[in-house]
CSV table of C-alpha atoms in Angstrom, one decimal:
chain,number,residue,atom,x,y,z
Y,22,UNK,CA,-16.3,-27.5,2.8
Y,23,UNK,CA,-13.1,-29.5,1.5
Y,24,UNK,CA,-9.8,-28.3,2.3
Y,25,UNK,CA,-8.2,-26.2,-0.1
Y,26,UNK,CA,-6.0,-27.7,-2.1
Y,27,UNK,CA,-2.9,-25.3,-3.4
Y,28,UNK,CA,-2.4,-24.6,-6.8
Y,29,UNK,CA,-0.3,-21.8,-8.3
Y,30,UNK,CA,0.2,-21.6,-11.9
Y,31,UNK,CA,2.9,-18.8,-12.1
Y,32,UNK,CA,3.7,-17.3,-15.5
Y,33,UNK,CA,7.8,-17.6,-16.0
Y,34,UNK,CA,7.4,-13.8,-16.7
Y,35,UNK,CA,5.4,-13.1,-14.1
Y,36,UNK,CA,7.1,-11.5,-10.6
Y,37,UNK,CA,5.9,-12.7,-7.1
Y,38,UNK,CA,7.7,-12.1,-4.1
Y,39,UNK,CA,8.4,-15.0,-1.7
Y,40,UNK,CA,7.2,-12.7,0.9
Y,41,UNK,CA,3.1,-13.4,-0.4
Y,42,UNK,CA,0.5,-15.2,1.1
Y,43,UNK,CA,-1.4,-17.9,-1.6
Y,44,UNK,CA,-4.1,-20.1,-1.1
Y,45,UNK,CA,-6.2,-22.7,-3.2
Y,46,UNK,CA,-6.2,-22.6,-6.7
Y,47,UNK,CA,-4.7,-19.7,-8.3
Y,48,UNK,CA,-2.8,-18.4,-11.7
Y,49,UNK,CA,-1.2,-15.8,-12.5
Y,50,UNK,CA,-0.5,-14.6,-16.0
Y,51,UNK,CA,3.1,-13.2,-17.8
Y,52,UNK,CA,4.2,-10.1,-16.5
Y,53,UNK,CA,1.8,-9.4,-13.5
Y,54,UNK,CA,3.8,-8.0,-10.2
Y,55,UNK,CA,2.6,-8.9,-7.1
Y,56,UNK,CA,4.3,-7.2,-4.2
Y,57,UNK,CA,5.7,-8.5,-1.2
Y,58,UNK,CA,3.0,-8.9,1.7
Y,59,UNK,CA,-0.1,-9.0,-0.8
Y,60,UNK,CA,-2.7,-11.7,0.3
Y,61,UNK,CA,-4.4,-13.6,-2.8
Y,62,UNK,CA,-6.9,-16.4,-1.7
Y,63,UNK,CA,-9.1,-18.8,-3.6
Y,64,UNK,CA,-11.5,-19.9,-1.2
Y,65,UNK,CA,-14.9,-20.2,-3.4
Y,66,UNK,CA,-13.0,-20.9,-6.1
Y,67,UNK,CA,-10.1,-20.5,-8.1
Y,68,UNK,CA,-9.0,-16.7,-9.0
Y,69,UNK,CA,-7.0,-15.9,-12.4
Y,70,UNK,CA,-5.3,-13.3,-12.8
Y,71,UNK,CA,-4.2,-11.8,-16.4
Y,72,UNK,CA,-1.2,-10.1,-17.8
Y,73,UNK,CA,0.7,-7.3,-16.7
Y,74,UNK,CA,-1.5,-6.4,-13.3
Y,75,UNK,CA,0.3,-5.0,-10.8
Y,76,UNK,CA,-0.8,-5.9,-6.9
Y,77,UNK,CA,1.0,-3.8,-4.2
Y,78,UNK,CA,1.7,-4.3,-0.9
Y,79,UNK,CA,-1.0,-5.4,1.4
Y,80,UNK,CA,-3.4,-5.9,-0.8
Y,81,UNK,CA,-6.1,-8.6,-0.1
Y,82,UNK,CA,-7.5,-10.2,-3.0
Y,83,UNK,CA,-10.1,-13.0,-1.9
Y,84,UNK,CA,-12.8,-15.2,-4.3
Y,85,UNK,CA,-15.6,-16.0,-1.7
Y,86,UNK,CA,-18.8,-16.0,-3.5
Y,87,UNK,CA,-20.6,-18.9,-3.6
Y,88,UNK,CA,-22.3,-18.6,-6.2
Y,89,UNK,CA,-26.3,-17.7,-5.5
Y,90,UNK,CA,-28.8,-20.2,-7.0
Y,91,UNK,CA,-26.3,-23.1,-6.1
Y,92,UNK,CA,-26.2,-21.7,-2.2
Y,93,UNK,CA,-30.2,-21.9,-2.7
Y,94,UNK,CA,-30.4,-25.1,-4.5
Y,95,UNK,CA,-27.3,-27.6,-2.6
Y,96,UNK,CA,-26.7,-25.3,1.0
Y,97,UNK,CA,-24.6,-27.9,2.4
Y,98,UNK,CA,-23.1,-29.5,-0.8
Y,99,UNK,CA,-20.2,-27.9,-2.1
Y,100,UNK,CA,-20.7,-27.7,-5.4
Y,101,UNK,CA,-17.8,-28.5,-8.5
Y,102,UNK,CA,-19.1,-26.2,-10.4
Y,103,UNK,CA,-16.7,-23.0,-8.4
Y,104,UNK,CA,-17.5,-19.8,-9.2
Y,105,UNK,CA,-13.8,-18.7,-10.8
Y,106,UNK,CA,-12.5,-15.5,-10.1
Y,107,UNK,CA,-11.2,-13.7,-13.5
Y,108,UNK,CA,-9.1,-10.8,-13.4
Y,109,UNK,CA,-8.2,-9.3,-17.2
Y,110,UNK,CA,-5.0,-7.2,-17.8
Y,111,UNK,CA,-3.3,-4.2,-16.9
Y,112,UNK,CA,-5.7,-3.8,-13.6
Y,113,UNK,CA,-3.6,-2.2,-10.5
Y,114,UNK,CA,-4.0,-3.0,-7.2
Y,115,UNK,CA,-3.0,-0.4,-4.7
Y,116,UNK,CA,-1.4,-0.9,-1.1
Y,117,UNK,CA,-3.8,-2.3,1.3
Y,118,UNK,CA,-6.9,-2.3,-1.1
Y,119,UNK,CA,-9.4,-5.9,-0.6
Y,120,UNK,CA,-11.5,-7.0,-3.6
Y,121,UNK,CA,-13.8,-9.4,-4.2
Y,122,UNK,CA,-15.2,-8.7,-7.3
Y,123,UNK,CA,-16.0,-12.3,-8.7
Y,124,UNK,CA,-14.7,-10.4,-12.6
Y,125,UNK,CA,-12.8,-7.6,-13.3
Y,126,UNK,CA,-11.9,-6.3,-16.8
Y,127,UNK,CA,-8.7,-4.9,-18.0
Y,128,UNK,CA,-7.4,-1.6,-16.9
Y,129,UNK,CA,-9.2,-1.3,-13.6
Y,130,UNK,CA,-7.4,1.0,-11.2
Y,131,UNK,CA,-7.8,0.3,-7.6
Y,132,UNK,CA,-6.4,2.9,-5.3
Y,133,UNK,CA,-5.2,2.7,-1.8
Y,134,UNK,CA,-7.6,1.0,0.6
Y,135,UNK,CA,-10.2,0.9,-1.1
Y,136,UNK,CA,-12.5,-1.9,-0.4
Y,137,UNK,CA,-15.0,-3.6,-3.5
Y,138,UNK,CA,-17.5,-6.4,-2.1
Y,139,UNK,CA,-18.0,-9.4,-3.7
Y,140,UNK,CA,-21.5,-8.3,-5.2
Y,141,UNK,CA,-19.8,-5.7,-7.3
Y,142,UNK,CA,-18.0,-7.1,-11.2
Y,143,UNK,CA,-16.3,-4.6,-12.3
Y,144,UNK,CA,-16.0,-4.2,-16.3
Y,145,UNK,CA,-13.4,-1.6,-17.7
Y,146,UNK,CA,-11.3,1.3,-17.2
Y,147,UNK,CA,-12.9,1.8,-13.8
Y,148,UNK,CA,-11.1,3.7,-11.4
Y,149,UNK,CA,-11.6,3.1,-7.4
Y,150,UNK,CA,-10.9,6.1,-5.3
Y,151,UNK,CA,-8.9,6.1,-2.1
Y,152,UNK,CA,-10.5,4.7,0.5
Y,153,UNK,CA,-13.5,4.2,-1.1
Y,154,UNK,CA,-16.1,1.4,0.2
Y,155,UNK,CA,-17.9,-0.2,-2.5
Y,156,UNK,CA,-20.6,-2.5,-1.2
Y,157,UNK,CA,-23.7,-2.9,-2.2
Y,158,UNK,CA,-26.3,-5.4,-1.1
Y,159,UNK,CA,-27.8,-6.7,-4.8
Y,160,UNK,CA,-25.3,-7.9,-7.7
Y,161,UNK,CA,-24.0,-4.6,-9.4
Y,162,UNK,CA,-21.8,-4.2,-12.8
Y,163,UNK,CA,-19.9,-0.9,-12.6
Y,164,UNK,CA,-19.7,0.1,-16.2
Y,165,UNK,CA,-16.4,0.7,-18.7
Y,166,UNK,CA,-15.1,4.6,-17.2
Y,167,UNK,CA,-16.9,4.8,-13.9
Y,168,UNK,CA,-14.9,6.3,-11.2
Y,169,UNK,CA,-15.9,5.7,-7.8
Y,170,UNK,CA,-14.2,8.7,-5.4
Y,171,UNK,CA,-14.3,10.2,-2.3
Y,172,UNK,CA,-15.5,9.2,1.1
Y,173,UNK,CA,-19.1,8.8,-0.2
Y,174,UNK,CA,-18.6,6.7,-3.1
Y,175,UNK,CA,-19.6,9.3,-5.6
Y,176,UNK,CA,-19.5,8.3,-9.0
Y,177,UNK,CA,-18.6,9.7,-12.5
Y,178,UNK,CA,-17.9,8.9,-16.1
Y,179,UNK,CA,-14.1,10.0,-17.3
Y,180,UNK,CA,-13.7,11.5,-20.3
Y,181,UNK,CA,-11.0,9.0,-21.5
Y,182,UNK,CA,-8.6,12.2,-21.2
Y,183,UNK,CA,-4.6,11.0,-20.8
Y,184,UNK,CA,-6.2,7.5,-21.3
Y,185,UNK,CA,-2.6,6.6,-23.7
Y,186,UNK,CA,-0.6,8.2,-21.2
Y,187,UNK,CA,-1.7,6.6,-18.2
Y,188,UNK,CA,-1.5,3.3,-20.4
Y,189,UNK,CA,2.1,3.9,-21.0
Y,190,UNK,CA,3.1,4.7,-17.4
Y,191,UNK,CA,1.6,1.6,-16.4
Y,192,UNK,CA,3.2,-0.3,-18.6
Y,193,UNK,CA,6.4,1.1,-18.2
Y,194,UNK,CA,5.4,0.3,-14.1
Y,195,UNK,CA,5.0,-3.6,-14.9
Y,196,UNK,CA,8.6,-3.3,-16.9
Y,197,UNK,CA,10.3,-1.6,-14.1
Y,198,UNK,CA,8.8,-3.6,-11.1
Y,199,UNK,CA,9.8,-6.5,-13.5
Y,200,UNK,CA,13.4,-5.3,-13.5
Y,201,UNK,CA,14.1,-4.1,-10.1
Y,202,UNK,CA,12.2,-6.4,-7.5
Y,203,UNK,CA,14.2,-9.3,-8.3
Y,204,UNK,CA,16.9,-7.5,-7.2
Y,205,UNK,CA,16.1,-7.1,-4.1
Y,206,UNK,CA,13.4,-9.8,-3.4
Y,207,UNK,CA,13.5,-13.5,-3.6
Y,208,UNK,CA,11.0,-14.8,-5.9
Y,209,UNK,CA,8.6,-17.5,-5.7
Y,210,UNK,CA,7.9,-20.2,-8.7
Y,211,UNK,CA,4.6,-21.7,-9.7
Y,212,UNK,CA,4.1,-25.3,-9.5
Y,213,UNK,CA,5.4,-26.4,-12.4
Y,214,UNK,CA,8.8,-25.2,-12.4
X,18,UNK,CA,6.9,12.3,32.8
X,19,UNK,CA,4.5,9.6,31.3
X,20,UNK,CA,4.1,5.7,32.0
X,21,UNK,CA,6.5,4.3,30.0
X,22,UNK,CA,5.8,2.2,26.8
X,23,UNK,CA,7.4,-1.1,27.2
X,24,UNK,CA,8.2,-3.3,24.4
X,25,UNK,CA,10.3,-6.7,24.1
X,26,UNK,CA,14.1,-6.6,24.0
X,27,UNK,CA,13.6,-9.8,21.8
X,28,UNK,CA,11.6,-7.8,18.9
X,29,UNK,CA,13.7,-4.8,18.3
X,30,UNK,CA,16.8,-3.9,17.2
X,31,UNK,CA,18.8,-1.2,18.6
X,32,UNK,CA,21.8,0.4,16.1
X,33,UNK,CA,24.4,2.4,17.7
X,34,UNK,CA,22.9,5.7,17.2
X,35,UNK,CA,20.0,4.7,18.9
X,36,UNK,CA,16.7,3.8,15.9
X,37,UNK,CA,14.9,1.6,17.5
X,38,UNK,CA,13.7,-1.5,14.5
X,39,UNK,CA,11.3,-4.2,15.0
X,40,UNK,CA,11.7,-7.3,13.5
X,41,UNK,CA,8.6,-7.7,12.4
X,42,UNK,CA,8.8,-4.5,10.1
X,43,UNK,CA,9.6,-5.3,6.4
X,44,UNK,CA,12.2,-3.3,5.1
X,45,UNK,CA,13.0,-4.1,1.5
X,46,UNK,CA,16.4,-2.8,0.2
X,47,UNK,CA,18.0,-1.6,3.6
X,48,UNK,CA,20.7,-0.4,1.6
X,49,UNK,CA,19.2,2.5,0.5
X,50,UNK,CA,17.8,3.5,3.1
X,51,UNK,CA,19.2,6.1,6.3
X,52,UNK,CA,17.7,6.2,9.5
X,53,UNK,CA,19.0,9.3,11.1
X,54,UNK,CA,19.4,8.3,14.5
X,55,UNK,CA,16.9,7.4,17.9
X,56,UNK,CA,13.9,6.8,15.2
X,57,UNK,CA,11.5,4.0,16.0
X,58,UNK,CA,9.7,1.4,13.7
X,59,UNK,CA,7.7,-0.5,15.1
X,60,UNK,CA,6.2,-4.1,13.6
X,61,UNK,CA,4.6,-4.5,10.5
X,62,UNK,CA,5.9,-1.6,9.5
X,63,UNK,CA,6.5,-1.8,5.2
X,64,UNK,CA,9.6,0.1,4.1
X,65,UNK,CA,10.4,-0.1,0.4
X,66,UNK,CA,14.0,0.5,0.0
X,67,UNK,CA,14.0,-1.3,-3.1
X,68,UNK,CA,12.3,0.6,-5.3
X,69,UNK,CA,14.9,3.0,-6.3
X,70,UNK,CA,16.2,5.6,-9.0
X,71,UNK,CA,17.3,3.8,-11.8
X,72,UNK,CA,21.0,4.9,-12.7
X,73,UNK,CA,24.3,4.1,-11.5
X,74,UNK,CA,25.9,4.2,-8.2
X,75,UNK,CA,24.3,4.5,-4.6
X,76,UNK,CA,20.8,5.9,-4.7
X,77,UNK,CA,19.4,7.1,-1.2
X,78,UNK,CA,15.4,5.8,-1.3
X,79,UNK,CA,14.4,6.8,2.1
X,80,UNK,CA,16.0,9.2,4.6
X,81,UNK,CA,14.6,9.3,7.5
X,82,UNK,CA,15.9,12.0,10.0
X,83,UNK,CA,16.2,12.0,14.3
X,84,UNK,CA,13.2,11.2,16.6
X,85,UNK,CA,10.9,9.8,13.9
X,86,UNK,CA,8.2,7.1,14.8
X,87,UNK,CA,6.9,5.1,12.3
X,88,UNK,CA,3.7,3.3,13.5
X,89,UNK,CA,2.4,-0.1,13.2
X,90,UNK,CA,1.2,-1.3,9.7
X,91,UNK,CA,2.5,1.5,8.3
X,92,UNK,CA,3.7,1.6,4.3
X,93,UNK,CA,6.1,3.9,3.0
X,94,UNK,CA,7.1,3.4,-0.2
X,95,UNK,CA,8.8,6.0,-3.1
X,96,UNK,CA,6.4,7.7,-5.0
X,97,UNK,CA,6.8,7.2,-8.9
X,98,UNK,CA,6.5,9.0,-12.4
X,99,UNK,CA,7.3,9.2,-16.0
X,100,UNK,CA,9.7,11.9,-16.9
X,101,UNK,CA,10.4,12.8,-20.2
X,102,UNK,CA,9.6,9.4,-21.0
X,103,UNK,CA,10.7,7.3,-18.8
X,104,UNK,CA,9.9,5.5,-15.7
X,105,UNK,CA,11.4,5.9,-12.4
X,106,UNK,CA,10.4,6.2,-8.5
X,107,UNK,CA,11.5,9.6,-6.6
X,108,UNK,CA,13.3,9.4,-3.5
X,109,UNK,CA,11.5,10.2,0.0
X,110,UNK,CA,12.6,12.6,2.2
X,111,UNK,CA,12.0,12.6,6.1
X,112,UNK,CA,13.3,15.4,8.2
X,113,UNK,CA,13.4,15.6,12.0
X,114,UNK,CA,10.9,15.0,15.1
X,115,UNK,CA,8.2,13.4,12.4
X,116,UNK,CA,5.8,11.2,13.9
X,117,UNK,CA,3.4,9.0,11.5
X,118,UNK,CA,0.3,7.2,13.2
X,119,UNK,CA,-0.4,3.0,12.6
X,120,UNK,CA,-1.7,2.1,9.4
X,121,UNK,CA,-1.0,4.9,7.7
X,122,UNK,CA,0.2,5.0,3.7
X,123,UNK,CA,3.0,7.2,3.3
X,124,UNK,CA,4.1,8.0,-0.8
X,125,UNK,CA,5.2,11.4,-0.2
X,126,UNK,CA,8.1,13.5,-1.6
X,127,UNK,CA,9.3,15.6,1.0
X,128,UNK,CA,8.1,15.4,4.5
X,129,UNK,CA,9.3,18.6,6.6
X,130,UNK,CA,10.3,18.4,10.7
X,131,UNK,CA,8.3,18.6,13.6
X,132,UNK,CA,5.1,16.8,11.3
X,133,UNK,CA,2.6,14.7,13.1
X,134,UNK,CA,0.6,12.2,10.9
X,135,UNK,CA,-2.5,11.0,12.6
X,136,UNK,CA,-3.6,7.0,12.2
X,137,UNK,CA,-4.8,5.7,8.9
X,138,UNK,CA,-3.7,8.4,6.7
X,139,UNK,CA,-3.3,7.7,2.9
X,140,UNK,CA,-0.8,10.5,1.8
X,141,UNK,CA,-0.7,10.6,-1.9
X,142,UNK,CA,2.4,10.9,-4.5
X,143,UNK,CA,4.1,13.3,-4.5
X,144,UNK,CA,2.6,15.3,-1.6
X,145,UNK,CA,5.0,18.1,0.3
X,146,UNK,CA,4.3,18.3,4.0
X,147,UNK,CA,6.1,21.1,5.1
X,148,UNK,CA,7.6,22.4,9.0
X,149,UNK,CA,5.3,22.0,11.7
X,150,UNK,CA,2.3,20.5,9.8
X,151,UNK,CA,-0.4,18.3,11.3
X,152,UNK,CA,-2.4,16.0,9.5
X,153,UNK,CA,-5.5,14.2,11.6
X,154,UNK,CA,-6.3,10.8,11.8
X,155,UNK,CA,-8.0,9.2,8.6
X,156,UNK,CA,-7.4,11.7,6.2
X,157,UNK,CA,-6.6,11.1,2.6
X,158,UNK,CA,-4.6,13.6,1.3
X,159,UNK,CA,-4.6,13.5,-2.7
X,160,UNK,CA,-1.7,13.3,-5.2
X,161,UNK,CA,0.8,16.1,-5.2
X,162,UNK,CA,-0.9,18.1,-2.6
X,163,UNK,CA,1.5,20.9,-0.9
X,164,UNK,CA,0.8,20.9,2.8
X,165,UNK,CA,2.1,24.4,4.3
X,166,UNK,CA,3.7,25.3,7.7
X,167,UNK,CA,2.0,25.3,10.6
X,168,UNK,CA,-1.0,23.8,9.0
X,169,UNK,CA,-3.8,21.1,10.4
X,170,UNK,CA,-5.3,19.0,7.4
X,171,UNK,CA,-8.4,16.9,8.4
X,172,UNK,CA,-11.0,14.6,5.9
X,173,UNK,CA,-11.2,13.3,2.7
X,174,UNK,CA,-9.8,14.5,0.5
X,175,UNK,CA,-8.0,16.7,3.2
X,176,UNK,CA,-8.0,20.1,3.5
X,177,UNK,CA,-6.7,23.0,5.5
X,178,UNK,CA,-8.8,22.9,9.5
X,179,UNK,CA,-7.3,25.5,10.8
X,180,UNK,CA,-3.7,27.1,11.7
X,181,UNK,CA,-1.6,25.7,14.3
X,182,UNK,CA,0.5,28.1,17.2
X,183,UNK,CA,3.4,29.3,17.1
X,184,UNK,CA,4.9,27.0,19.9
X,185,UNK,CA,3.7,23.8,17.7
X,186,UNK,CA,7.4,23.4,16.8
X,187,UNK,CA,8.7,23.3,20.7
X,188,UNK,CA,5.5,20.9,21.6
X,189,UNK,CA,6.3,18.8,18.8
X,190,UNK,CA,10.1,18.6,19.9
X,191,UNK,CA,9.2,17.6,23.3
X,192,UNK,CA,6.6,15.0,22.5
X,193,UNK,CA,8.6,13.3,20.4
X,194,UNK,CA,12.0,13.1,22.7
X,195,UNK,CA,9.7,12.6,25.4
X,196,UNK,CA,8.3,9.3,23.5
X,197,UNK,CA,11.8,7.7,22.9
X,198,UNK,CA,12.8,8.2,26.3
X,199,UNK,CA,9.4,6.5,27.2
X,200,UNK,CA,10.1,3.6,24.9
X,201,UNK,CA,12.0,1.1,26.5
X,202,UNK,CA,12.7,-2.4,26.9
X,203,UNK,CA,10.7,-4.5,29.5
X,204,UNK,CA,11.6,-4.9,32.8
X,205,UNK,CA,11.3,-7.8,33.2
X,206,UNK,CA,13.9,-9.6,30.3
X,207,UNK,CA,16.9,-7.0,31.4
């Protein structure tokens, strides 16, 4: 493998704390909070991250699939062609949660340590219980309203009940975070500015 | 008494009133937050002070009262909430003799004395933990949850065990006096 080379593409209206571990190749869109002590790395690959996500304290977010038929075809060559990790809007992150997921949608919830392998993409509105472990050994995509919960990865559909309400709190979430953390937290730039 | 637990006089901080902070713990906004006296944090400890009640003046985020022990890798951060329309994070309250296990995620309102949290606890929003309660190690106690007295919550999502004795309150009291006095700087550096 090359080294990783840094890249950080912040948003100007995106928050992240000085206090954040980055590595390799990653941006960050306008108005997503990341939290002091959150862990992003783009090993595989670059990871993108939308707008208005909001990635709490400890939370590891890491792009390490290779992708499969180029593992089988090159095994020692790395590859240009990186898988990149995408990460749409509005997703939450909660404290000490690790993900993998090579794509996420928008509006992905992703509660406190939770854990989601890199075999799982998740699509939309998909909600990630406490705790939960989410790995499974073959390439899965967890459809739009799945939630995952409890400590044996049960599953359900929601009924989209208090879907515009929990779609305002969040935004109201990114505009508060956006307000307050700089006040106490220094802030880190992308590359460009 | 028990062996004490020796730590480095180079990694914590010792206030007048006795709490005990590593420097290794992150405490955001340490204005707003009170450490009540001989309460220990130990490192990589997350304590978000910042996140506060929007509004003017002094807000208190987190008040932590005497003889608390927060553990390693612990988070505790304000629980938040819209009401009547708008945003804003809740302050945490902490009262006496509470001891909270390494790892463990506290977002809790109100947190009553003489409470033992075990290791790797996720304590949801807005969750009440009253006098005397116990919670064991690993248990995820959902959003909003009120935890009575005298109470031992166990699994996920947590849920009453059984009920504790009466002298729970008194054993509580000593353990926790009887682990500050244990924790003390290293020999060797004095």
């Amino acid at each position: 493998m090359p080294p990783i080379r840094d890249k950080f593409t912040i948003h100007s209206k995106a928050v992240v704390c000085q206090d954040v571990e980055l590595k390799g190749d990653i941006t960050i869109g306008a108005g997503t909070i990341v939290h002091p002590k959150a862990t992003i790395f783009a090993i595989a690959g670059p990871i993108v991250i939308g707008a208005g996500c909001i990635i709490e304290e400890g939370v590891i977010l890491v792009n390490r699939r290779v992708p499969s038929r180029l593992r089988l075809a090159f095994p020692h060559s790395s590859s240009s062609r990186k898988e990149v990790m995408r990460i749409g809007d509005d997703n939450i992150f909660e404290i000490g949660c690790r993900v993998e997921c090579p794509s996420i949608g928008n509006f992905n919830t992703v509660s406190a340590r939770a854990r989601v392998h890199h075999t799982v993409r998740l699509s939309s509105y998909c909600v990630i219980g406490a705790a939960c472990l989410v790995v499974p050994t073959e390439d899965e995509i967890v459809d739009e309203y799945t939630v995952i919960y409890g400590p044996a990865a049960e599953r359900r559909i929601w009924s989209e009940r208090g879907k515009i309400q929990e779609a305002d709190l969040r935004k109201k979430h990114a505009e508060y975070l956006k307000e307050m953390l700089p006040k106490f937290n220094r802030l880190r730039r992308g590359d460009g500015t | 008494m028990d062996a004490p637990i020796y730590y480095s006089r180079a990694e914590y901080i010792e206030t007048d009133t006795g709490n005990k902070v590593s420097r290794r713990a992150t405490i955001a906004g340490p204005q707003n937050i009170i450490l009540g006296g001989k309460t220990i944090i130990a490192s990589g400890a997350i304590i978000r002070g910042d996140l506060r009640r929007t509004g003017p003046g002094h807000a208190v985020v987190i008040s932590l009262g005497r003889y608390c022990l927060i553990g390693e890798g612990c988070v505790m951060r304000p629980p938040y909430k819209t009401y009547r329309g708008n945003f804003n994070y809740y302050p945490m309250k902490i009262g006496d003799h509470v001891h909270i296990g390494n790892g463990t995620i506290v977002e809790a309102a109100t947190i009553g004395n003489h409470v033992e949290i075990g290791k790797n606890c996720i304590i949801g929003k807005f969750t009440i933990i009253k006098d005397c309660a116990k919670i064991a190690d690993n248990t995820v106690i959902p959003p909003n949850t009120v935890v009575p007295a005298l109470a031992l919550f166990a699994g996920s999502p947590g849920q009453l065990v059984e009920d504790l004795p009466e002298s729970t309150q008194e054993m509580v009291e000593a353990h926790t006096k009887g682990f500050y006095a244990r924790f003390q700087p290293a020999a060797a550096e004095r």
